[in-house]
Tab-separated table of C-alpha atoms in Angstrom:
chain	number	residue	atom	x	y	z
Z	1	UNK	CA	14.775	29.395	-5.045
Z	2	UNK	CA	11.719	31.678	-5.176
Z	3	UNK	CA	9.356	32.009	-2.280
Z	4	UNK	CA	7.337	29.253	-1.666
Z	5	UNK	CA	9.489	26.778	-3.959
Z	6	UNK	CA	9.926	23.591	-2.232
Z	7	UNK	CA	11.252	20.058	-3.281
Z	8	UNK	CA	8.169	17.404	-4.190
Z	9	UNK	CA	9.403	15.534	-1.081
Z	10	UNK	CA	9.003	19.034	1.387
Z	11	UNK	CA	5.963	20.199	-0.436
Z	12	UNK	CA	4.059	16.498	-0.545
Z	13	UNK	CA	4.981	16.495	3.290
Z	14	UNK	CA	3.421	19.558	4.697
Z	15	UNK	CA	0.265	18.983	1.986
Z	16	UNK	CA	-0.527	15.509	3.466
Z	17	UNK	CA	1.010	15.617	7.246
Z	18	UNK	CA	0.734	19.180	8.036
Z	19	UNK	CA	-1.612	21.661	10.190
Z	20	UNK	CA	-4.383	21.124	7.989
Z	21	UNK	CA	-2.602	18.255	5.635
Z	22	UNK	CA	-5.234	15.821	3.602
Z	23	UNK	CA	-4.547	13.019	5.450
Z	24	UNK	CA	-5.437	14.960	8.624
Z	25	UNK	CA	-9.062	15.559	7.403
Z	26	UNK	CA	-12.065	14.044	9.250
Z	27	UNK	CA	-13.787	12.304	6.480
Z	28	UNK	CA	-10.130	10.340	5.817
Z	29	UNK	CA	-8.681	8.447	2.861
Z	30	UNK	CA	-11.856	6.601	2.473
Z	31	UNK	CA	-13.627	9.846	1.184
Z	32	UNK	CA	-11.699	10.030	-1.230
Z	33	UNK	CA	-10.582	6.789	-2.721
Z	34	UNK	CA	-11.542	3.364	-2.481
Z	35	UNK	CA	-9.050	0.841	-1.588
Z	36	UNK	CA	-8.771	-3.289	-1.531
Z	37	UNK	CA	-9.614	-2.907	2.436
Z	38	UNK	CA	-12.775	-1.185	1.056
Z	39	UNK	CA	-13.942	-3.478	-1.522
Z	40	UNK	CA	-14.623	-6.547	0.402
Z	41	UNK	CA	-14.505	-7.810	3.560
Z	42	UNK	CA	-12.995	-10.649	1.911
Z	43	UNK	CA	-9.397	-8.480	1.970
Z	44	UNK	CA	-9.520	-8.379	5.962
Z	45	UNK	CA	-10.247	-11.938	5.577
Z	46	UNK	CA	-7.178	-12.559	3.787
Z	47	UNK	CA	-5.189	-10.715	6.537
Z	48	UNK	CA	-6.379	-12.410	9.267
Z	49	UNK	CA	-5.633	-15.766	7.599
Z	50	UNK	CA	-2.039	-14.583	7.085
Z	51	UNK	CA	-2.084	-13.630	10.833
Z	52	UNK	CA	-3.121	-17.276	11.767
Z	53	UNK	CA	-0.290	-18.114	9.626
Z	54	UNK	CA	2.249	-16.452	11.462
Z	55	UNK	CA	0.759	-17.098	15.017
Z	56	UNK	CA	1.025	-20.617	14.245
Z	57	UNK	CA	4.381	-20.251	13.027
Z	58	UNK	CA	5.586	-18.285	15.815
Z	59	UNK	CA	4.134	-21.070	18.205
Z	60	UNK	CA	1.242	-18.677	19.907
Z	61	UNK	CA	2.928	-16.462	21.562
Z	62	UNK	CA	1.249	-15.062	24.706
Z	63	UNK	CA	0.976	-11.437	22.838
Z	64	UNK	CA	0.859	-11.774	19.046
Z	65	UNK	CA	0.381	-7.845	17.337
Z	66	UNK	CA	-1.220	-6.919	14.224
Z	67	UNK	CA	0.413	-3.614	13.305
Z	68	UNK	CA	-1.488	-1.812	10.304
Z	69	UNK	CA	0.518	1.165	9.110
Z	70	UNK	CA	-0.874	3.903	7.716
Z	71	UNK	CA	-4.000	2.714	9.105
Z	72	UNK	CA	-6.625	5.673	7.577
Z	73	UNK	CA	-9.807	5.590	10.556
Z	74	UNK	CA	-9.038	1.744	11.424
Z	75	UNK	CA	-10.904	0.096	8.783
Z	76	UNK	CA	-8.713	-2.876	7.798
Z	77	UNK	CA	-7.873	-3.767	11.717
Z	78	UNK	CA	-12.195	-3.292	12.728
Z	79	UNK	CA	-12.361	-6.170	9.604
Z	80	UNK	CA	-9.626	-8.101	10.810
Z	81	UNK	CA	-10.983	-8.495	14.447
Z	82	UNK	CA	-14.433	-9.457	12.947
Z	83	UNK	CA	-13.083	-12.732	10.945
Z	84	UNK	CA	-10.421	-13.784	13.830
Z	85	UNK	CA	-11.212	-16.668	15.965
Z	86	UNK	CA	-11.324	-16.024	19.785
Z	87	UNK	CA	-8.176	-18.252	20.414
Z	88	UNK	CA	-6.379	-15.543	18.697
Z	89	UNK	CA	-8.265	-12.309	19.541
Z	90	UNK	CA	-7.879	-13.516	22.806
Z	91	UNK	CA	-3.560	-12.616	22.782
Z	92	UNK	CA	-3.957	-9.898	19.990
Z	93	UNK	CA	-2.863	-6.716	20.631
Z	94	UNK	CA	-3.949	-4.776	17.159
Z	95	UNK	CA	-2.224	-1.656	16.750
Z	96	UNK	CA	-2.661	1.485	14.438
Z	97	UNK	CA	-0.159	3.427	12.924
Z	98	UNK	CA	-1.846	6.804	11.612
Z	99	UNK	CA	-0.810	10.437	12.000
Z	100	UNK	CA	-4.566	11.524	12.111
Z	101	UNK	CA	-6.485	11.703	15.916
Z	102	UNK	CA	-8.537	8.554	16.685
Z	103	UNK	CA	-11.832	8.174	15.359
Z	104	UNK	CA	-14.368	7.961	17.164
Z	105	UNK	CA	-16.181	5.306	17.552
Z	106	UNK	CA	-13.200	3.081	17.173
Z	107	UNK	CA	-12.710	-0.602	18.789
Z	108	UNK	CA	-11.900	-0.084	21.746
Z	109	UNK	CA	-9.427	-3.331	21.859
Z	110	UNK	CA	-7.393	-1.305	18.818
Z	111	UNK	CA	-4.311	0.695	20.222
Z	112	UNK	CA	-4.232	3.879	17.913
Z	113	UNK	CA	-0.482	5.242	17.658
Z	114	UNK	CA	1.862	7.825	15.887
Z	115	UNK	CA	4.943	5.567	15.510
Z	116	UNK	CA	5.203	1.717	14.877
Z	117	UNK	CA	5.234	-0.438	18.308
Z	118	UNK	CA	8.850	-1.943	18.633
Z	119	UNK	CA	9.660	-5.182	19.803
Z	120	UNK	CA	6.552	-6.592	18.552
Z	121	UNK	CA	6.300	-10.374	17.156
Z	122	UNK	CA	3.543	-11.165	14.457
Z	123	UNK	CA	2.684	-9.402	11.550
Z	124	UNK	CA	2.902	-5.860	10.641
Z	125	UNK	CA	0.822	-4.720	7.069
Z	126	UNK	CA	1.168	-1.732	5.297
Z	127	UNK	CA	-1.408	-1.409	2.652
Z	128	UNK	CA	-0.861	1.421	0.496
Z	129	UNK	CA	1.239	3.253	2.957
Z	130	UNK	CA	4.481	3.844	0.932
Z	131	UNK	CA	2.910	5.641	-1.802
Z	132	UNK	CA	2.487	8.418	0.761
Z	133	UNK	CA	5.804	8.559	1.879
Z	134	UNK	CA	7.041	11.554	0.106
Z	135	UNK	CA	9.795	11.434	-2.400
Z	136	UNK	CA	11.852	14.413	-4.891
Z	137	UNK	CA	11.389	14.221	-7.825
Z	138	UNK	CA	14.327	13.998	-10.918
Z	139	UNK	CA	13.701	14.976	-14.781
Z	140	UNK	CA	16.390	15.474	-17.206
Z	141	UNK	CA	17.317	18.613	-18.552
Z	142	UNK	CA	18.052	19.638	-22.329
Z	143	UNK	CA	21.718	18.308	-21.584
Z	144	UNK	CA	20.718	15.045	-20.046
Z	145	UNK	CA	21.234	16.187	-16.684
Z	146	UNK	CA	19.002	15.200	-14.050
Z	147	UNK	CA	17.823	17.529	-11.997
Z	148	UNK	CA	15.806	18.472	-8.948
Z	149	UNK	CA	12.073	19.398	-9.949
Z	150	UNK	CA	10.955	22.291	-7.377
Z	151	UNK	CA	7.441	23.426	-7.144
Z	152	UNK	CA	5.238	25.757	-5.882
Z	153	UNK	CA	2.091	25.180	-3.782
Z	154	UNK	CA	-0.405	26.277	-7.094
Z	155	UNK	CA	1.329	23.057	-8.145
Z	156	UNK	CA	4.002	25.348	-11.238
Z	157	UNK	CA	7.651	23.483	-11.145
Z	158	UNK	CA	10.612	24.473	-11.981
Z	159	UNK	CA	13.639	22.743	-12.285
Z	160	UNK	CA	16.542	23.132	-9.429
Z	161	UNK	CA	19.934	21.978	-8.898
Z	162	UNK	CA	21.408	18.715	-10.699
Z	163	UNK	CA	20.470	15.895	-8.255
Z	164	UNK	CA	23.746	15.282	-6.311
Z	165	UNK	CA	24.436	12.926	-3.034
Z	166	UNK	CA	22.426	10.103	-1.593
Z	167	UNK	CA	19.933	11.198	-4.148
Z	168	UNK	CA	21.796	10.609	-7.578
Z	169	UNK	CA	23.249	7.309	-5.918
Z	170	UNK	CA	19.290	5.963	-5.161
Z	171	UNK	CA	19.063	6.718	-9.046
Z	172	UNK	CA	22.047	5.200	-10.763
Z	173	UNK	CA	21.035	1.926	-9.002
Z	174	UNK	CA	17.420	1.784	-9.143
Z	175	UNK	CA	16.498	4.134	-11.610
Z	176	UNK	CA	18.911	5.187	-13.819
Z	177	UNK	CA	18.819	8.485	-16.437
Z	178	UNK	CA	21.820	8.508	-17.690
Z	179	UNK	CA	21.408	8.873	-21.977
Z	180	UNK	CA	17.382	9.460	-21.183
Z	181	UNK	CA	16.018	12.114	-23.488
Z	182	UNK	CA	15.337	15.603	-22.058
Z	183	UNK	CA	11.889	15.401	-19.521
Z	184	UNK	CA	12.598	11.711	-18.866
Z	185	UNK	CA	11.390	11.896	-14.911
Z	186	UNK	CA	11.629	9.352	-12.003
Z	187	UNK	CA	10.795	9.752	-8.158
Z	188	UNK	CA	13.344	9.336	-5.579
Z	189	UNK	CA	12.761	6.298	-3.349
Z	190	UNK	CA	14.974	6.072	-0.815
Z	191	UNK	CA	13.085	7.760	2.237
Z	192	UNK	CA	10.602	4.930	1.361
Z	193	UNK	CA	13.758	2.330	1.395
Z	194	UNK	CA	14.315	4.175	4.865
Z	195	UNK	CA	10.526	4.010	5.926
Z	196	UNK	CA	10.204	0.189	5.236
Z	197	UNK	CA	13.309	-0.749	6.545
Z	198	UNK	CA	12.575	0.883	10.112
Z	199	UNK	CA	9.619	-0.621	10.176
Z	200	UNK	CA	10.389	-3.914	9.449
Z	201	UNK	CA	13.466	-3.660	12.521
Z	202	UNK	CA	10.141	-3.209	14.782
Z	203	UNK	CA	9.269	-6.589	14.302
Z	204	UNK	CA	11.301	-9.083	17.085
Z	205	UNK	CA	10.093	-11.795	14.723
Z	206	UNK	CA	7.212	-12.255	12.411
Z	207	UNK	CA	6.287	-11.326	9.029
Z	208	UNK	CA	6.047	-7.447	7.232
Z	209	UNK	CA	3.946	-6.662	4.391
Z	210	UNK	CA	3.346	-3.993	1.827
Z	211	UNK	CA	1.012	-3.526	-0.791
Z	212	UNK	CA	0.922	-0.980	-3.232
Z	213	UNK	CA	1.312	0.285	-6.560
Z	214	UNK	CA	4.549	-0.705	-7.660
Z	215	UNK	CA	7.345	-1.054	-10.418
Z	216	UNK	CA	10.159	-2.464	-11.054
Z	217	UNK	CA	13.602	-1.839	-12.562
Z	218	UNK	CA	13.196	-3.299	-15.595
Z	219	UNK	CA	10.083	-1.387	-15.886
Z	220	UNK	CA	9.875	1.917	-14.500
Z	221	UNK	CA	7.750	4.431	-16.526
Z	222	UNK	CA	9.472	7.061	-18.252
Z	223	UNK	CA	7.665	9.978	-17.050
Z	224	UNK	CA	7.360	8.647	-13.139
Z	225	UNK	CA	4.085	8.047	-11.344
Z	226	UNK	CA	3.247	11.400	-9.653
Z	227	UNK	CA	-0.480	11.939	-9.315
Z	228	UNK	CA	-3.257	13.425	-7.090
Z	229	UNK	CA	-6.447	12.423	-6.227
Z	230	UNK	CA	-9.560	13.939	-4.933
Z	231	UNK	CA	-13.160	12.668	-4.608
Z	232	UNK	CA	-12.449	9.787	-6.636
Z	233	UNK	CA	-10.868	11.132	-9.458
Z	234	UNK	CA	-7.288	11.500	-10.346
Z	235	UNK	CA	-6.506	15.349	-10.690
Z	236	UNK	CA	-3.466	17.554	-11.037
Z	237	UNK	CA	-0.761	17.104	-7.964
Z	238	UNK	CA	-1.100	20.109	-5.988
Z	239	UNK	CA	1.107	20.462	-2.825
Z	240	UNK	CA	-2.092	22.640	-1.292
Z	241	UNK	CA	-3.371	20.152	0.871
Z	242	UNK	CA	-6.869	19.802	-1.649
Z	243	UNK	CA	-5.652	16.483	-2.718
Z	244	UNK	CA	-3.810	13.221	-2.001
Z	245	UNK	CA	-0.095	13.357	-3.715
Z	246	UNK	CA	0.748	9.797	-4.201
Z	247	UNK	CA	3.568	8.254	-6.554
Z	248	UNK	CA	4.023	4.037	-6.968
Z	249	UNK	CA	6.521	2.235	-4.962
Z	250	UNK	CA	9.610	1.046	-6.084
Z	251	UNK	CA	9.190	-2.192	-3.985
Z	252	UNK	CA	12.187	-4.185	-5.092
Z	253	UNK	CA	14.609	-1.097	-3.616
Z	254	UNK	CA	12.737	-1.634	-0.561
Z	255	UNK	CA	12.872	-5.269	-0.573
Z	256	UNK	CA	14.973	-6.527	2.692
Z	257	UNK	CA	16.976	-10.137	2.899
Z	258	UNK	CA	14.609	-13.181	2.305
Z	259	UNK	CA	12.254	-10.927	0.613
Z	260	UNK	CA	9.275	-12.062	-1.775
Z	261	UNK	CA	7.598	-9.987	-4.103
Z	262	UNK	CA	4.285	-10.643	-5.644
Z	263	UNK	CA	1.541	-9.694	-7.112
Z	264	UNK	CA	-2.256	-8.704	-4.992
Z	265	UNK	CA	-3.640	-11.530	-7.455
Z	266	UNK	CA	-0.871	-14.554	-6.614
Z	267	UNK	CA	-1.172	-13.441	-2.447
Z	268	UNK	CA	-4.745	-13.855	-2.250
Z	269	UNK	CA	-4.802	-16.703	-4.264
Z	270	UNK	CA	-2.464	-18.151	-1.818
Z	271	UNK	CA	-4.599	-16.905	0.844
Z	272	UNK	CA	-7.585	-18.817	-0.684
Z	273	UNK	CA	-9.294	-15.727	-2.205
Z	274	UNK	CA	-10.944	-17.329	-5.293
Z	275	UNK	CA	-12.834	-15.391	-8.118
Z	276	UNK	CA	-14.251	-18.523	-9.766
Z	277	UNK	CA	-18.118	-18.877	-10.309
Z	278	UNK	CA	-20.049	-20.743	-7.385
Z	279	UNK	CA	-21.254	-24.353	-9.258
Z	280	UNK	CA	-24.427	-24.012	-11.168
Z	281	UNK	CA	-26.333	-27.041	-9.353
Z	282	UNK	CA	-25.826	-24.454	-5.995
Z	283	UNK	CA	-28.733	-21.762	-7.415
Z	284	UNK	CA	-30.966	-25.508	-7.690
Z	285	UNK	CA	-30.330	-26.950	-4.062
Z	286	UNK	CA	-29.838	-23.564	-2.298
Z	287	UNK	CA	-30.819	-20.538	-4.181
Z	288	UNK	CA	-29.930	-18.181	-1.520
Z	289	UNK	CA	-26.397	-19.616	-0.481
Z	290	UNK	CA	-25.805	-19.365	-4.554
Z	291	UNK	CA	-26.485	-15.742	-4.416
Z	292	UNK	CA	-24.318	-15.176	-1.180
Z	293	UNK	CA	-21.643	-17.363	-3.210
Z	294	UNK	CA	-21.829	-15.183	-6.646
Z	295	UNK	CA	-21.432	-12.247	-4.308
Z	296	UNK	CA	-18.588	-13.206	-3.055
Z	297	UNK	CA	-16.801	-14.336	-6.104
Z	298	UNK	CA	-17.579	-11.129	-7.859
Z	299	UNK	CA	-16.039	-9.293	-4.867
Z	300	UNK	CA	-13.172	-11.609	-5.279
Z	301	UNK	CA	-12.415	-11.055	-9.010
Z	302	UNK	CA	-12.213	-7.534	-8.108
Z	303	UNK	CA	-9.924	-7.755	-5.338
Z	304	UNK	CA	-7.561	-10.036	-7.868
Z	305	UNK	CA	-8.007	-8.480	-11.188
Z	306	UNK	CA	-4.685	-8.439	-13.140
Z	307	UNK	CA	-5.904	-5.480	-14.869
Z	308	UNK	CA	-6.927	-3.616	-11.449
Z	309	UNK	CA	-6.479	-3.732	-7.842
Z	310	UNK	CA	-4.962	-7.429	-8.610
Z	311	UNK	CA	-1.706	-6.033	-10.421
Z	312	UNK	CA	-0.573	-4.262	-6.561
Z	313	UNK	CA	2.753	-5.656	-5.780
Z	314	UNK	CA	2.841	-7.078	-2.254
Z	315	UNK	CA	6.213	-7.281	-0.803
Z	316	UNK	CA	6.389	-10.402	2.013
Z	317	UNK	CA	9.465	-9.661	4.202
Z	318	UNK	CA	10.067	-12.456	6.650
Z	319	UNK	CA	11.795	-11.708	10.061
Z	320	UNK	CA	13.498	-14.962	11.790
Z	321	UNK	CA	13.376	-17.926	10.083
Z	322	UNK	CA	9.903	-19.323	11.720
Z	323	UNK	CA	7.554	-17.147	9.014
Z	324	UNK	CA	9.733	-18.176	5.744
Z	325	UNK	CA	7.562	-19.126	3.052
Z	326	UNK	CA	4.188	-18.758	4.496
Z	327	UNK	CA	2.692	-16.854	1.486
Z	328	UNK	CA	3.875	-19.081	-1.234
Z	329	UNK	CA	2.407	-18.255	-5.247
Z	330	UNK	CA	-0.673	-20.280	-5.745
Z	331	UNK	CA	-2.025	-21.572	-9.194
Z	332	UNK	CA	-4.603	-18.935	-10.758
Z	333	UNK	CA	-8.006	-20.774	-11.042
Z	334	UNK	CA	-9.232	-21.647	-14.491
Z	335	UNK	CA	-10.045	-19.202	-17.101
Z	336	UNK	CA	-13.735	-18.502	-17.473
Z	337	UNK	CA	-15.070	-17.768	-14.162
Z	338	UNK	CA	-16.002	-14.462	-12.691
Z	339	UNK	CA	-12.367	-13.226	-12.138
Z	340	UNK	CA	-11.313	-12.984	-15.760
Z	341	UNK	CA	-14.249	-10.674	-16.359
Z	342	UNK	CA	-14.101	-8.514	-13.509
Z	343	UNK	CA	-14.164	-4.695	-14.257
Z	344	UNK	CA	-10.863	-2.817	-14.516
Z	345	UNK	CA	-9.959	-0.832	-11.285
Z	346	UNK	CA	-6.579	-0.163	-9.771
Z	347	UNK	CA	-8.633	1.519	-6.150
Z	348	UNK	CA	-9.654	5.238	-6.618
Z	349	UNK	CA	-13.038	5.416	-7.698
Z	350	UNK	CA	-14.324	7.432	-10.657
């Protein structure tokens, strides 16, 4: 292996977590790209109705902990504690999983840690935290053979040895190559498998969540996901730490027992996030509540566009039997309202 050659997964690792890494910058992912948490308020809405949810399900218990992993500078959990009624905030410990140093600034109520909290019961969320968790990547060779992909940090690959082990077992199940033509690629999910499972086993009983950019076996793309993104726009992966590295999220490997997955647009449907058009007769009677109301819809067809940031998958992962079914798929509203023209966007801005 020539110097500086690394696997995606060891390369992606030291550009994003390292001395220095992307995610480590002041400005955070928010400089960068937009997410659903920075769309709307009506997203940290959403999450604290789920959290009522599972509070109620649980029976109120005397601590109930919103754990938000991968938690950028705080913005989804500042939201959350905004929208929450004081009966809850009241037992709410809210808890932030981030590698990055505490922003300033930051609620003082919100408990900023390195690892997830263990023993915890209510609901942990992890909104587009597994796209981060770095994975190898596998192409096919000339012969068919599937191999490592090395690379270098000016972002040159190479390919390495045939992929062997835990590795070519993750693939034959989830993603298999076997008879794909030569450059056929696919990322290597298990560490995210790993990542999602150890995080749900925090949970003493509640309900885990994680939305992202996902696939799934019957459609994985034949040339993988592997992208970068700075300022808004997607760029060339380069493991230099100038850029996010970020690939989708196989979500039904991760997916645990009693698992639901679904997309952004049926879970905040369910959560009563609704992109239809305030009626007409409102802009008559109260001109100024119709405006509020358009605004809100609009920011709701966004949030649940099937051609943007709707399509995420969310994967619901019970834990007991108390928080079964609590996000159940809801109808989609009638055709014609605000949500079926909403603009195409999938989160980074450009």
């Amino acid at each position: 292996m020539a110097s500086g050659t690394r696997t995606w997964r060891a390369a992606t690792e030291a550009a994003l977590y390292g001395p220095g890494g992307f995610y480590r910058r002041p400005e955070g992912p928010a400089g960068h790209f937009r997410t659903s948490v920075h769309a709307s308020p009506l997203y940290a809405g959403a999450v604290a109705e789920l959290l009522c949810r599972v509070d109620e399900a649980l029976g109120h218990p005397a601590e109930l902990t919103l754990t938000d992993v991968g938690a950028g500078r705080g913005e989804l959990l500042t939201g959350v504690l905004a929208q929450l009624p004081e009966k809850v905030t009241a037992r709410l410990r809210p808890v932030a999983v981030e590698r990055a140093a505490r922003p300033a600034g930051l609620d003082p109520r919100i408990t900023w840690a390195g690892d997830v909290p263990q023993g915890a019961e209510g609901l942990l969320f992890a909104n587009e935290w597994l796209d981060n968790v770095p994975v190898d990547v596998a192409e096919t060779d000339a012969g068919g053979v599937a191999r490592q992909v090395l690379v270098q940090e000016d972002g040159e690959e190479m390919p390495g040895e045939p992929v062997a082990g835990e590795d070519a077992a993750w693939l034959a199940r989830w993603w298999p190559l076997d008879g794909a033509p030569p450059g056929t690629r696919a990322e290597i999910g298990h560490p995210r498998d790993a990542a999602w499972a150890r995080a749900v086993a925090s949970l003493r009983a509640g309900l885990a969540v994680a939305v992202d950019y996902a696939h799934e076996r019957t459609g994985r793309p034949p040339f993988g996901t592997l992208a970068g993104f700075r300022e808004g726009r997607e760029v060339r992966p380069v493991p230099d730490g100038s850029c996010d590295i970020t690939a989708h999220v196989a979500l039904d490997a991760c997916a645990g027992p009693g698992s639901t997955l679904l997309t952004q647009r049926e879970a905040l449907h369910a959560l009563g996030v609704d992109g239809g058009r305030p009626p007409l007769s409102l802009a008559s009677t109260d001109p100024a509540a119709y405006v509020r109301a358009l605004g809100r819809a609009s920011e709701a067809a966004e949030l649940t566009s099937p051609a943007g940031l709707g399509a995420f998958g969310w994967l619901v992962q019970p834990v007991g039997e108390a928080c079964r079914g609590l996000l159940p798929q809801a109808p989609a509203p009638a055709p014609g309202g605000a949500e079926d023209r909403a603009p195409d966007r999938a989160g980074p801005e450009g």
